[in-house]
Short mmCIF file of C-alpha atoms and ligand atoms in Angstrom, two decimals:
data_model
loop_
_atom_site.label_atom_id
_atom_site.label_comp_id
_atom_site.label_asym_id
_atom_site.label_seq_id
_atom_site.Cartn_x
_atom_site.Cartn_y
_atom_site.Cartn_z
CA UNK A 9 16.49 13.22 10.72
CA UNK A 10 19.59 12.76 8.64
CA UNK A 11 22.49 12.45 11.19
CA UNK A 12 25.06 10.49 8.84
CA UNK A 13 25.98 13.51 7.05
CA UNK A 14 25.78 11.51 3.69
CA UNK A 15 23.40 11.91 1.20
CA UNK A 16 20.26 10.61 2.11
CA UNK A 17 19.41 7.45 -0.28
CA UNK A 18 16.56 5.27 0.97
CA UNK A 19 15.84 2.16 -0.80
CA UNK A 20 12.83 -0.27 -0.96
CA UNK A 21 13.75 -3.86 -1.38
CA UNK A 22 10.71 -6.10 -2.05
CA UNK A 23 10.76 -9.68 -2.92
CA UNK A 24 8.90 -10.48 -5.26
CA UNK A 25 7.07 -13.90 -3.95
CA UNK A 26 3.65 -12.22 -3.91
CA UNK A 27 1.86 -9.12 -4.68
CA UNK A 28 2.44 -5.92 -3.03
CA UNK A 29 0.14 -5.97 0.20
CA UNK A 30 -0.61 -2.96 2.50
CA UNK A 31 2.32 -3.70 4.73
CA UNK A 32 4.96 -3.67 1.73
CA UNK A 33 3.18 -0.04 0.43
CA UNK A 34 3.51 1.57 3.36
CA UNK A 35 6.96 0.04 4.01
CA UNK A 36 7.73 1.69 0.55
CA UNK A 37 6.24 5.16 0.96
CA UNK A 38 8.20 5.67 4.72
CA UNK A 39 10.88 4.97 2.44
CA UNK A 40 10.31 7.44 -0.30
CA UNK A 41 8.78 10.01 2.07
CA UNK A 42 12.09 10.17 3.54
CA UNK A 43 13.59 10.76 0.94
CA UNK A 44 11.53 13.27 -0.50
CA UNK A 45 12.00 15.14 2.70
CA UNK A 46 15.68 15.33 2.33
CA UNK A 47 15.63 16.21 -1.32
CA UNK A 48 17.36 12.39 -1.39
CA UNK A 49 17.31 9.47 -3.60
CA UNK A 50 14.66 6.67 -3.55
CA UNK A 51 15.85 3.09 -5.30
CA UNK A 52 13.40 0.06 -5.53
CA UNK A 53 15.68 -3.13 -5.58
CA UNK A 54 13.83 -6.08 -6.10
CA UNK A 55 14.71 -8.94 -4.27
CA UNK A 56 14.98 -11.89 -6.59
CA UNK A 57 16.91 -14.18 -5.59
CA UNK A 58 14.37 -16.85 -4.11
CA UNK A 59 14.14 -18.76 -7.15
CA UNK A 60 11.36 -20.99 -5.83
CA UNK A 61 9.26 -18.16 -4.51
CA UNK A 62 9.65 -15.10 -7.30
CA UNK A 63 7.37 -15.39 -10.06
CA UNK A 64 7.72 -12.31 -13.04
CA UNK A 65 4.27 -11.53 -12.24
CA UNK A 66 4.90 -10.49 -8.71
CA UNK A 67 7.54 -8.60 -9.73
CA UNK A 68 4.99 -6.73 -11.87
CA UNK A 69 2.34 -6.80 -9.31
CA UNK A 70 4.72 -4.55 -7.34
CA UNK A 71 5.72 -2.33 -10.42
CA UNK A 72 1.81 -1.56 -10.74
CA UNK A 73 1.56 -1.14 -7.42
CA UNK A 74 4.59 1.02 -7.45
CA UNK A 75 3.29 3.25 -9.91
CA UNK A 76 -0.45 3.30 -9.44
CA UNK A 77 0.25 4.67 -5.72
CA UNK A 78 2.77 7.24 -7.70
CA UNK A 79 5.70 6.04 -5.39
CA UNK A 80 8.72 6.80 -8.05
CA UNK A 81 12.05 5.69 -7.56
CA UNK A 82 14.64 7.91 -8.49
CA UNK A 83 16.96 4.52 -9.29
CA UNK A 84 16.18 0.92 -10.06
CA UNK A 85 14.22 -1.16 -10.42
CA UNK A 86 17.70 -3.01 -9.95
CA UNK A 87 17.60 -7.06 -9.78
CA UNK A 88 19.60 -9.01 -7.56
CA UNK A 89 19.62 -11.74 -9.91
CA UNK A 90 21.38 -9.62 -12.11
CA UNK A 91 24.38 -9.11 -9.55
CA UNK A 92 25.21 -12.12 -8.71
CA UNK A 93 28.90 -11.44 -10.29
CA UNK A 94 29.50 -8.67 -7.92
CA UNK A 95 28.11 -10.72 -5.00
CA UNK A 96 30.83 -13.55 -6.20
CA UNK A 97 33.57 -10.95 -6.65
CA UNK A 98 33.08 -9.63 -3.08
CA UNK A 99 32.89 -12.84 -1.32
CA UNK A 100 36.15 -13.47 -2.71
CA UNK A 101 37.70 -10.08 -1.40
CA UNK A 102 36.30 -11.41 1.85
CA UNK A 103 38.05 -14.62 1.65
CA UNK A 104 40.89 -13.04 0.75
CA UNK A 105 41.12 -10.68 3.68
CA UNK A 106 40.36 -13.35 5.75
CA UNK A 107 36.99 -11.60 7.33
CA UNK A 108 35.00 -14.65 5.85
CA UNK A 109 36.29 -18.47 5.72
CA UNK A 110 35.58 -22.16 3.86
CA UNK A 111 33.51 -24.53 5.86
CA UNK A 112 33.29 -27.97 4.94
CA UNK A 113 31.01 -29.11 7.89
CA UNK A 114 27.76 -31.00 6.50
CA UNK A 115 24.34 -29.90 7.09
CA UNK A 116 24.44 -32.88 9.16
CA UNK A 117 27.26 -31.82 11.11
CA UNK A 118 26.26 -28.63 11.50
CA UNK A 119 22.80 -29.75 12.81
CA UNK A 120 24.90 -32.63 15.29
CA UNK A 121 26.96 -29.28 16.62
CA UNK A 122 23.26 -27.81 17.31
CA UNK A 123 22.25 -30.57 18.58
CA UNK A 124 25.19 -30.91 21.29
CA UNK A 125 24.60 -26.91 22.05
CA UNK A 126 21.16 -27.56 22.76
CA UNK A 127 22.02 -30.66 25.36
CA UNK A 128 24.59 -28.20 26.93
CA UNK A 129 21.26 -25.62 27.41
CA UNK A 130 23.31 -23.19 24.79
CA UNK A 131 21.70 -21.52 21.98
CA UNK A 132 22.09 -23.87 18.99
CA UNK A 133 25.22 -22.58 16.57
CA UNK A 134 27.65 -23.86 13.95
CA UNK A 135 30.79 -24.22 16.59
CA UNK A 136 33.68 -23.05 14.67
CA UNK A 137 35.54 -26.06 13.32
CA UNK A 138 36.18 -24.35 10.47
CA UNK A 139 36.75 -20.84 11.93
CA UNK A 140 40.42 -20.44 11.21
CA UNK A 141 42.23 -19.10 14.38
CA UNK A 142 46.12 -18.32 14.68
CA UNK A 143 47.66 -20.96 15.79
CA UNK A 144 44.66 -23.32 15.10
CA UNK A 145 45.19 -26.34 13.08
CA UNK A 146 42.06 -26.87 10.70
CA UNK A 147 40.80 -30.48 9.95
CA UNK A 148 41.66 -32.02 6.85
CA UNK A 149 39.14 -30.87 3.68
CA UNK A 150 36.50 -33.79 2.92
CA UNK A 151 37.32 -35.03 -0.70
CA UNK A 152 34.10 -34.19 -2.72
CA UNK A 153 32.33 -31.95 -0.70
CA UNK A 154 31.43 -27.93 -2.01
CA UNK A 155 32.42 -25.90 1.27
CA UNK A 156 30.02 -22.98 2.23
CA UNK A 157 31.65 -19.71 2.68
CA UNK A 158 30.76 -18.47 6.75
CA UNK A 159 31.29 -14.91 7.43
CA UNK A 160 33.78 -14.67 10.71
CA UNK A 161 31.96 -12.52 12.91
CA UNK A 162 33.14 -11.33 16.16
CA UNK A 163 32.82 -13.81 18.81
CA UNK A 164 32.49 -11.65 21.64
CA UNK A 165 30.98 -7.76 22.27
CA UNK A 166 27.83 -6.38 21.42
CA UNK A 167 26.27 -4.93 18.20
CA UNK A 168 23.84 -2.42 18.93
CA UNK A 169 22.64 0.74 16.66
CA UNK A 170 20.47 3.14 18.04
CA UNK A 171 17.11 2.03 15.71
CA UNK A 172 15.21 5.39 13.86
CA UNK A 173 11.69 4.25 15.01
CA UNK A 174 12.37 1.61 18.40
CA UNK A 175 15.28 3.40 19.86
CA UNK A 176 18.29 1.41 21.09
CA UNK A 177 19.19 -1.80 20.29
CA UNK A 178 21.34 -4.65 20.91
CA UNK A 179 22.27 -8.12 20.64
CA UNK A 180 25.61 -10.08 22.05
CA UNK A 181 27.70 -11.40 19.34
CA UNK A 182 28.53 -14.73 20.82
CA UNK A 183 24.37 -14.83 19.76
CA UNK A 184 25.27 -14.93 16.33
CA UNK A 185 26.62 -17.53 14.23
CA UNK A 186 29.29 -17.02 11.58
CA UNK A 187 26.54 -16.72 8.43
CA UNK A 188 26.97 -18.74 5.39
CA UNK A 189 27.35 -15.62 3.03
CA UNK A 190 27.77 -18.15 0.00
CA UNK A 191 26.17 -21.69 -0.43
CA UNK A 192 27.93 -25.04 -1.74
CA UNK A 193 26.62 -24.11 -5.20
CA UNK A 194 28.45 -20.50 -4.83
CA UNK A 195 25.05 -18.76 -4.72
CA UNK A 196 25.29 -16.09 -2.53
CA UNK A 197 22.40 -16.06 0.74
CA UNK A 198 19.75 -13.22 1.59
CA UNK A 199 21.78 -11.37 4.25
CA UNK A 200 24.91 -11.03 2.25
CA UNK A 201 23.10 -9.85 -0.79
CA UNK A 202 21.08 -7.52 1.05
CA UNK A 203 24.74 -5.79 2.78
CA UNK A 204 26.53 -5.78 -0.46
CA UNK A 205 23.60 -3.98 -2.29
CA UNK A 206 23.27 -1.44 0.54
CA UNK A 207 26.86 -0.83 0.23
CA UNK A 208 26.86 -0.42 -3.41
CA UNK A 209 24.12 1.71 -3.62
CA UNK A 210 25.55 4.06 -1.04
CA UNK A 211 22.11 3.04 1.02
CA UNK A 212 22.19 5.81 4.12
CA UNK A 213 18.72 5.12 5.54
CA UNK A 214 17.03 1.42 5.55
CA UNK A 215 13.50 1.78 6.76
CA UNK A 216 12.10 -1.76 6.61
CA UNK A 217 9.75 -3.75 8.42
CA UNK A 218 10.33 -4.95 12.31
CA UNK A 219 10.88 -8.71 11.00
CA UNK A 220 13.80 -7.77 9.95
CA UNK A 221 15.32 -6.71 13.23
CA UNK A 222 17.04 -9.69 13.71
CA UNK A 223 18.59 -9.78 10.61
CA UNK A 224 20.35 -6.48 11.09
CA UNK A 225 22.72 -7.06 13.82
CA UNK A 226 24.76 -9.65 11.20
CA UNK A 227 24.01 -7.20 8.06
CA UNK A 228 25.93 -4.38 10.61
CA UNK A 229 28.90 -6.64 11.57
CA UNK A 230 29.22 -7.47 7.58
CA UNK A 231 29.36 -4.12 6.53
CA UNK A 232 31.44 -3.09 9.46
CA UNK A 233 34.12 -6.43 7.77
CA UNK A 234 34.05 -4.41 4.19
CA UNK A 235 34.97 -1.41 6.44
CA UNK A 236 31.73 0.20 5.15
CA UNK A 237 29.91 3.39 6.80
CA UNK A 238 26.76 1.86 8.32
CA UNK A 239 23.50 3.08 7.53
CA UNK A 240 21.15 4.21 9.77
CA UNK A 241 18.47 1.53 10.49
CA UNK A 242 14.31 2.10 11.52
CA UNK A 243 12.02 -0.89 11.39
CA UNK A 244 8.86 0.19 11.26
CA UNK A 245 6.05 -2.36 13.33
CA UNK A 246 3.94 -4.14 11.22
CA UNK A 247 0.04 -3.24 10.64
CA UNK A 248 -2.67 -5.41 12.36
CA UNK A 249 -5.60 -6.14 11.18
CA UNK A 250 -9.07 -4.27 12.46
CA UNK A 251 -9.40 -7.31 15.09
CA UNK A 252 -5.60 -6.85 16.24
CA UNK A 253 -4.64 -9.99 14.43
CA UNK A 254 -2.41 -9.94 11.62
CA UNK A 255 -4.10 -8.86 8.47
CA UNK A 256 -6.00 -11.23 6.94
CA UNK A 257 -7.09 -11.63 3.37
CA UNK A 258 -10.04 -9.85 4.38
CA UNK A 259 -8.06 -6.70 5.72
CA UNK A 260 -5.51 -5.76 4.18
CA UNK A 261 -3.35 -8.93 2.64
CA UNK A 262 -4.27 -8.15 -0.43
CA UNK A 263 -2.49 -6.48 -3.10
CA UNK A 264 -2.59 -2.90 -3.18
CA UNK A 265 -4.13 -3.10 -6.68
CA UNK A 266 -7.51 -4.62 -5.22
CA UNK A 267 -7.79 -1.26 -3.40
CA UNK A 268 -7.92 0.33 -6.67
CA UNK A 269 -10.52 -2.30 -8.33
CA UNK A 270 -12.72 -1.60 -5.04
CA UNK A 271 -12.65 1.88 -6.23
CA UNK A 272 -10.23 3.74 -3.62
CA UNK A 273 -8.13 6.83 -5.32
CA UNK A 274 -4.17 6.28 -4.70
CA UNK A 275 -4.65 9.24 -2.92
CA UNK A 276 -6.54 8.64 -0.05
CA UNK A 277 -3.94 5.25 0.22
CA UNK A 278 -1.30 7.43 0.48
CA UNK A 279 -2.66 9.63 2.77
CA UNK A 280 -4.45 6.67 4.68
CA UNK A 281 -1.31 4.30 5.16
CA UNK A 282 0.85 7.55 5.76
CA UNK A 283 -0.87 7.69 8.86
CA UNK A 284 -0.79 3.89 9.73
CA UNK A 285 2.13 4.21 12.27
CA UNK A 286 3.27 7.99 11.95
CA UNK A 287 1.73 11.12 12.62
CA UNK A 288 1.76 14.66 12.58
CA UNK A 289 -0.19 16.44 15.80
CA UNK A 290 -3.91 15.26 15.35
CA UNK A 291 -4.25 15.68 11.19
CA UNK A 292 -5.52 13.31 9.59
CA UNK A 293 -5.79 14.84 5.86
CA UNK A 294 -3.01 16.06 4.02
CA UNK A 295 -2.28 15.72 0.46
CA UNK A 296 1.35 14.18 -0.75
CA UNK A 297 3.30 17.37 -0.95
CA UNK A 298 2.55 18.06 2.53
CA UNK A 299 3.03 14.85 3.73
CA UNK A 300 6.46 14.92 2.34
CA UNK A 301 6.88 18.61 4.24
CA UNK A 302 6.25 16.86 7.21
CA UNK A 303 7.52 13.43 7.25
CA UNK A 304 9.90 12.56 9.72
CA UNK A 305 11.34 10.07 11.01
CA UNK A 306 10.74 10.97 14.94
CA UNK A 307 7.37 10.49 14.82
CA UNK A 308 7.19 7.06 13.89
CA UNK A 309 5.33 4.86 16.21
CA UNK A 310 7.12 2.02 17.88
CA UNK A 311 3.81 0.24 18.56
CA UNK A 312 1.75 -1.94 15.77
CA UNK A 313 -0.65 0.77 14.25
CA UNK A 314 -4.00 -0.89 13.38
CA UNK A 315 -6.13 -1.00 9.58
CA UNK A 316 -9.62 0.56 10.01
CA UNK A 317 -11.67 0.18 7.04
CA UNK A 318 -14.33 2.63 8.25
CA UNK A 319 -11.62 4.90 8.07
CA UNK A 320 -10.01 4.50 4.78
CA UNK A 321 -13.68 4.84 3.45
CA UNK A 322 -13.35 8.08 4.97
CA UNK A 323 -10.60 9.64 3.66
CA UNK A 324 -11.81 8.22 0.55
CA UNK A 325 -14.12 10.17 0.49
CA UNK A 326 -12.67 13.14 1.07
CA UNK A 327 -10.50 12.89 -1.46
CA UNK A 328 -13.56 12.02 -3.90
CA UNK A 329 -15.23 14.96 -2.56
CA UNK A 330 -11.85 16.78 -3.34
CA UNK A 331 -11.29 15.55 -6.70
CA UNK A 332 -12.47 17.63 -9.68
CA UNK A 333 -15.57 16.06 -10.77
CA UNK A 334 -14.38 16.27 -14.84
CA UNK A 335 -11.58 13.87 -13.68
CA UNK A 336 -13.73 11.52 -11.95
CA UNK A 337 -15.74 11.45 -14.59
CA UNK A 338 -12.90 9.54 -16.78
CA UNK A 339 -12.33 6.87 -13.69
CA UNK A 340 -16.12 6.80 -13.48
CA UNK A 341 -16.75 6.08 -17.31
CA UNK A 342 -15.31 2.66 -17.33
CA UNK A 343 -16.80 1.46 -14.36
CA UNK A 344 -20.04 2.55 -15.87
CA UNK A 345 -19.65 0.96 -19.19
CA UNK A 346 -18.90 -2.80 -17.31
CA UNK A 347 -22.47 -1.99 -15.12
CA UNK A 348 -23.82 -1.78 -18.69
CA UNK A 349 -24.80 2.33 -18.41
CA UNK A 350 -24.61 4.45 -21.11
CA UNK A 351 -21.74 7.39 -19.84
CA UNK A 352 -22.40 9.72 -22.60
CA UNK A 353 -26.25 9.55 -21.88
CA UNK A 354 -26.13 12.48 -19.61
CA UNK A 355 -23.20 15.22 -18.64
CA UNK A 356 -21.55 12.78 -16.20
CA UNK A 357 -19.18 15.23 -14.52
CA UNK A 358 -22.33 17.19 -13.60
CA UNK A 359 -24.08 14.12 -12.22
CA UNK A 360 -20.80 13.17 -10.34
CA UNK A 361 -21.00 16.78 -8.94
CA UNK A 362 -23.79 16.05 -7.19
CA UNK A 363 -23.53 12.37 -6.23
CA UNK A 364 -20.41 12.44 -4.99
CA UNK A 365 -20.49 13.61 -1.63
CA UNK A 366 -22.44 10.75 -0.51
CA UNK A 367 -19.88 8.32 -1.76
CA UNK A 368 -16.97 6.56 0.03
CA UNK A 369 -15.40 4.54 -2.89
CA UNK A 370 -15.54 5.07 -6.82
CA UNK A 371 -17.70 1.71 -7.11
CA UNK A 372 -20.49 3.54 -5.01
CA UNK A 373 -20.24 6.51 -7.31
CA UNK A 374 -20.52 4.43 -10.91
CA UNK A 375 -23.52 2.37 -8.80
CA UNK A 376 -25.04 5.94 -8.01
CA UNK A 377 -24.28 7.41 -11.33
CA UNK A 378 -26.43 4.34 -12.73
CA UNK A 379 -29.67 6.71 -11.83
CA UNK A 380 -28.69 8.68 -15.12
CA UNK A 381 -26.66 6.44 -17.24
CA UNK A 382 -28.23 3.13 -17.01
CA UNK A 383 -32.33 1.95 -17.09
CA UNK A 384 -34.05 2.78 -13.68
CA UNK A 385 -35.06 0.05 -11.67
CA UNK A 386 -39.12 -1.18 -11.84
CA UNK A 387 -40.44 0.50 -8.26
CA UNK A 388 -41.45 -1.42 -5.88
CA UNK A 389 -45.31 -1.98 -6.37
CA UNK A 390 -46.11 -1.42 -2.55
CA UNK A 391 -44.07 2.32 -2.76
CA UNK A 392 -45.96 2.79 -5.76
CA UNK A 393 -49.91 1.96 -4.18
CA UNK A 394 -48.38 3.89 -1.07
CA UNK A 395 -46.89 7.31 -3.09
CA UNK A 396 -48.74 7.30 -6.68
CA UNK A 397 -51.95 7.92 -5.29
CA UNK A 398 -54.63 9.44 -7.63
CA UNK A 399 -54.28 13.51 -6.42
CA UNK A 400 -50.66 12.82 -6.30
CA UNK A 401 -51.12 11.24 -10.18
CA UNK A 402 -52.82 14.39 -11.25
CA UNK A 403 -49.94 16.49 -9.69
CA UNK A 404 -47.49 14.75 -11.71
CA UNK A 405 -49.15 15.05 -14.67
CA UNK A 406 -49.93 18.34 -14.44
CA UNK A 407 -45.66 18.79 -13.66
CA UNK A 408 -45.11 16.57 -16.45
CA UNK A 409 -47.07 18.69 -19.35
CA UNK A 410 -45.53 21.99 -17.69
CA UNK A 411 -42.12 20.56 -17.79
CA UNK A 412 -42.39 19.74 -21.40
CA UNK A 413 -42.45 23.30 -22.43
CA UNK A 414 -39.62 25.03 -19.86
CA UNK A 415 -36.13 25.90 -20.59
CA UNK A 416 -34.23 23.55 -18.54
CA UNK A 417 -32.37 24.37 -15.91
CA UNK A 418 -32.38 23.23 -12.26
CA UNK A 419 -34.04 26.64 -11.32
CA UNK A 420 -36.60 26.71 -13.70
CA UNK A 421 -37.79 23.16 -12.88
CA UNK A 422 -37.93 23.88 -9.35
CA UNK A 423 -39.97 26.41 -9.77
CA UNK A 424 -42.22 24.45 -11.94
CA UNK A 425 -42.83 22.17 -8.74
CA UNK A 426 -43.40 24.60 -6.38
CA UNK A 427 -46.13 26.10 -8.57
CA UNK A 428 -47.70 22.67 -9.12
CA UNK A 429 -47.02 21.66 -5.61
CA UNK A 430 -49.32 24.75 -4.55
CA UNK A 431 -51.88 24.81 -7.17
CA UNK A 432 -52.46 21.06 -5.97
CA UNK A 433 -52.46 21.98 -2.39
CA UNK A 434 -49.23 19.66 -1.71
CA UNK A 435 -46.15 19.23 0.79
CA UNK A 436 -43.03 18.93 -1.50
CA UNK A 437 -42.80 14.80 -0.42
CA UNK A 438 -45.79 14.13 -1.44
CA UNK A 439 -45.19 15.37 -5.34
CA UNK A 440 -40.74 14.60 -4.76
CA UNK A 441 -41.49 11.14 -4.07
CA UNK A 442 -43.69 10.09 -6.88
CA UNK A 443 -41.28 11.44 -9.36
CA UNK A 444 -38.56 9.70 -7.70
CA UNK A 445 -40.35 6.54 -8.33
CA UNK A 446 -41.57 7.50 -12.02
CA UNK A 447 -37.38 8.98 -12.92
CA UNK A 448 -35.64 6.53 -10.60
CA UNK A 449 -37.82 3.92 -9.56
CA UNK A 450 -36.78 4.93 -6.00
CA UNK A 451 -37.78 6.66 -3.13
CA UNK A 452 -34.38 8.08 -2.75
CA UNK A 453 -32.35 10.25 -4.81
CA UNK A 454 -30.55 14.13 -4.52
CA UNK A 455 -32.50 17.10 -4.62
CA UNK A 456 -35.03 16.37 -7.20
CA UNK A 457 -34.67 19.40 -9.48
CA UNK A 458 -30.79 18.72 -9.64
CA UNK A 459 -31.72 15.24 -10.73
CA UNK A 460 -33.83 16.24 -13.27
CA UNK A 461 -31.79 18.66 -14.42
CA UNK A 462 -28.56 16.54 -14.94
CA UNK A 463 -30.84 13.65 -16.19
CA UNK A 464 -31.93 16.51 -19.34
CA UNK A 465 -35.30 17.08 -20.70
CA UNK A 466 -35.51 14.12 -22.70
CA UNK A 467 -34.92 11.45 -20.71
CA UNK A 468 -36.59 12.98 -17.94
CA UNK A 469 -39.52 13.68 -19.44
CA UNK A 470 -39.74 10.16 -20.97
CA UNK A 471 -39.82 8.31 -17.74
CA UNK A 472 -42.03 10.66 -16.43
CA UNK A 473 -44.80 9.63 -19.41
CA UNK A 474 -44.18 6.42 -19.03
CA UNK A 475 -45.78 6.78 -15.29
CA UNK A 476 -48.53 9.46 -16.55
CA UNK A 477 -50.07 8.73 -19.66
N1 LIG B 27 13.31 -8.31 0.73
C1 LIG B 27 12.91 -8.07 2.06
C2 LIG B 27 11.41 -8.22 2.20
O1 LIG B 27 10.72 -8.20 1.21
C3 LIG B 27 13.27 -6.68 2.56
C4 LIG B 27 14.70 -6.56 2.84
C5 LIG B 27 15.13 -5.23 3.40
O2 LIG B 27 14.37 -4.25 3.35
O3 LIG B 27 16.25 -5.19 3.87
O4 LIG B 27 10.94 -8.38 3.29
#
């Protein structure tokens, strides 16, 4: 829905006090996605200006994060701390047209004024000494004190936009205090920065999270002072945790990186969190491209959408499912190596083939792909007394001499236990289960010819003697 008639250019504006969580992400890929749609631009502006709070590794944190989730900007990264001369430069034009004004009131002052609105039963605001008025006679400039530079916003009226994702809204201006756009120091504050960069960067769209809302009735009646087209404004509700409480460290406030340590494919994130507050009929599975085909900005939810584990595990898994198993393979290897397996011990995109349907997350598949890269585990004695029983011994060994003289292949082997399976007058369990134990040490693996297969004639065969001779 582009109804400015300008070229759509979305922007994401993180700041960089901590890594880039779920919330931020999905803030991000609304932002790009609408883009996309339009054939727009995407810019990533990073937010830097909180000395205290913005650490260069957090800034990183959210290039990774950025980039691992493929969410490319177009423009940027730009740094607000590397504007700060154009911030200056326009809070002087603003002086100079008179839409923003000196005010030497203390903090102290300031918080006496508040303090006097409040005893009246008004809303606590800066009361205007400063606010020059025609005809109004200003109070003589304390010697040695920095003024702050206030904004002069309209006193009366309302400011209202008609918000992307909630629909209409409004506030009264006499709600609004004239905003310190510039501190003693000459630093310029958060709103002011954030209007002047959206102006700059010809912003037309700023979809941003709903805690914002309050901050854009004064960003509107700033830009509407540098006579600036506004942008159109969504703010998209923020994501609860699976409890309905804001996400907690368990859910969700993490950084989107930990999602790819835990072994989820950026994907299945960007399909998952695509659908965290937006929708498209009843699908729940559709890869990027299509997702960008059908983004738009009507179907935004108003309401807080909700993170569901169970269900990121399974469009995880579709996606693993999905994924061409020689490709897996490489994100596999390394996880294999750290469990201490041996990749290159088998053909692991074959193995992957057929363990990866049962697998929600990439840490499940290198644990599973440990039954042909790494030592199996010592069975359990009781499974052993209960399965390995002497006619089921005989069977195996009988298997295991046959075996050592087939071509092998998956068909061929299962053959091979069929034909032992009936000379020895048994049900497939009873012969599946003690080679499970002997191959695996488990009870529980794929279809036992496929695992033999992939696991190859020598290292199948070895664990098998190890459990017959
Ligand atoms: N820097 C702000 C934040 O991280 C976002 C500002 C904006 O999108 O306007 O919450």
């Amino acid at each position: 829905m582009n109804t400015t008639n300008r070229p759509v250019r979305t922007r994401f504006a993180p700041s960089p006090t901590g890594f880039l969580h779920l919330g931020g992400a999905r803030t991000a890929l609304f932002a790009w996605a609408f883009a996309r749609h339009a054939g727009g631009t995407f810019i990533l502006r990073v937010e830097d200006t909180d000395l205290v709070r913005s650490t260069p590794e957090a800034v990183q944190g959210i290039l990774d994060g950025m980039a691992w989730l493929g969410l490319n900007a177009d423009e940027g990264p730009f740094y607000q701390m590397q504007r700060m001369n154009r911030y200056s430069a326009v809070v002087q034009d603003m002086l100079t047209a008179g839409t923003a004004y000196l005010c030497f009131s203390s903090p102290e002052e300031v918080e006496a004024m508040r303090d006097a609105a409040r005893a009246r039963g008004a809303k606590p605001r800066y009361d205007g000494t400063w606010r020059p008025e025609v005809g109004k006679t200003l109070p003589a400039i304390p010697v040695d004190r920095q003024p702050v530079v206030r904004f002069k916003g309209p006193l009366e009226g309302v400011t209202a936009w008609h918000d992307i994702v909630k629909g209409p809204i409004s506030f009264a201006n006499e709600e609004l205090d004239d905003l310190i756009i510039a501190r003693p120091d000459g630093t310029p504050t958060y709103n002011f920065c954030v209007v002047v960069d959206d102006l700059d960067m010809g912003i037309s769209h700023v979809l941003r999270g709903d805690d914002h809302v309050n901050n854009t009735p004064r960003q509107i009646n700033i830009l509407k002072a540098l006579g600036a087209s506004l942008p159109e404004y969504g703010h998209v509700p923020m994501i609860l945790g699976p409890d309905g409480e804001k996400l907690s460290k368990r859910h969700g406030a993490v950084s989107v990186m930990e999602y790819d340590t835990q072994g989820y494919l950026p994907e299945a994130m960007i399909n998952y969190l695509a659908r965290l507050g937006w929708s498209h009929g009843d699908d729940e599975i559709f890869d990027r491209e299509t997702f960008i085909k059908w983004f738009d900005a009507e179907h935004l939810s108003g309401s807080p959408s909700q993170w569901d584990p169970k269900k990121l595990n399974w469009v995880n898994n579709h996606y693993i499912k999905q994924a061409n198993n020689q490709s897996l393979a490489s994100l596999i290897k390394p996880r294999v190596l750290a469990l201490g397996g041996i990749p290159d011990q088998v053909d692991l995109s074959a193995a992957i083939g057929l363990l990866k349907d049962r697998c929600d997350t990439l840490v499940q598949l290198a644990d599973a792909a440990m039954l042909f890269c790494g030592e199996p585990a010592t069975p359990d004695p009781a499974l052993v007394a209960q399965h390995m029983t002497a006619p089921a011994m005989v069977a195996l060994s009988d298997l295991t001499n046959q075996l050592a003289s087939v071509i092998w292949s998956q068909e061929v082997i299962s053959q091979t236990i069929k034909a032992v399976l009936s000379k020895h007058k048994l049900k497939m369990p009873q012969l599946a289960i003690p080679i499970r134990l002997a191959v695996a040490g488990t009870t529980q693996t794929p279809a036992i010819d496929a695992v033999l297969s992939i696991m190859g004639s020598k290292l199948a065969l070895t664990r098998l003697l190890q459990h017959t001779t």
